[in-house]
XYZ file of C-alpha atoms in Angstrom:
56
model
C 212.003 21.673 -11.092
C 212.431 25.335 -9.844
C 213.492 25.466 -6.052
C 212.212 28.805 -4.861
C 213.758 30.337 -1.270
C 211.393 32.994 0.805
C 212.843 35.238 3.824
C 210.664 34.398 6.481
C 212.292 36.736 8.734
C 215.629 38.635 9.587
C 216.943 39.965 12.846
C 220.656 41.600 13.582
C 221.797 40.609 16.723
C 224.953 40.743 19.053
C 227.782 37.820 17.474
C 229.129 35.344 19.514
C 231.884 33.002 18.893
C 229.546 29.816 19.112
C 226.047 31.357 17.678
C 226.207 29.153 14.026
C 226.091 26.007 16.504
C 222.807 27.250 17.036
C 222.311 27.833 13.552
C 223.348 24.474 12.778
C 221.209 22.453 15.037
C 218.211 24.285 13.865
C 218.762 23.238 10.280
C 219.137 19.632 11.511
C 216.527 19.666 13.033
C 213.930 21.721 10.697
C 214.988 20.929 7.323
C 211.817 18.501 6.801
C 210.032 21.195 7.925
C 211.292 23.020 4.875
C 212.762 25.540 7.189
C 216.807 27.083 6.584
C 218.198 29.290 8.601
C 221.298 31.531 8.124
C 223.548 33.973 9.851
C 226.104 36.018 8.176
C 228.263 39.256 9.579
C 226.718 42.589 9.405
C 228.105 44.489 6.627
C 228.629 47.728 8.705
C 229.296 46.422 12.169
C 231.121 43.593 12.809
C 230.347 42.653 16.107
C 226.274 42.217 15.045
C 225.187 39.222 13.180
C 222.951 38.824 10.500
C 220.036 35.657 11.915
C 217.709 35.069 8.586
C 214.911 32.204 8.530
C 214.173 30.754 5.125
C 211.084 28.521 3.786
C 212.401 26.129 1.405
């Protein structure tokens, strides 16, 4: 069985210290949904964050 990923959408905003809490509790909550979310660090500026929503 082939698991296929979209990008739903994909936003760079401002880090903070506690933003994947966020990140976390909205994967908690949505995965039945079939909803993932991510954030990684911008590649070019490290103070911006990389907030990407996922369909499972």
């Amino acid at each position: 069985m082939e698991s296929k990923i979209n990008i739903l959408s994909s936003v760079t905003i401002e880090n903070s210290k506690d933003l994947y809490k966020v990140v976390d509790v909205l994967n908690r909550t949505l995965k039945r949904e079939n909803l993932m979310f991510g954030l990684a660090l911008d590649q070019e500026e490290q103070d911006k964050a990389v907030f990407t929503i996922y369909r499972t």
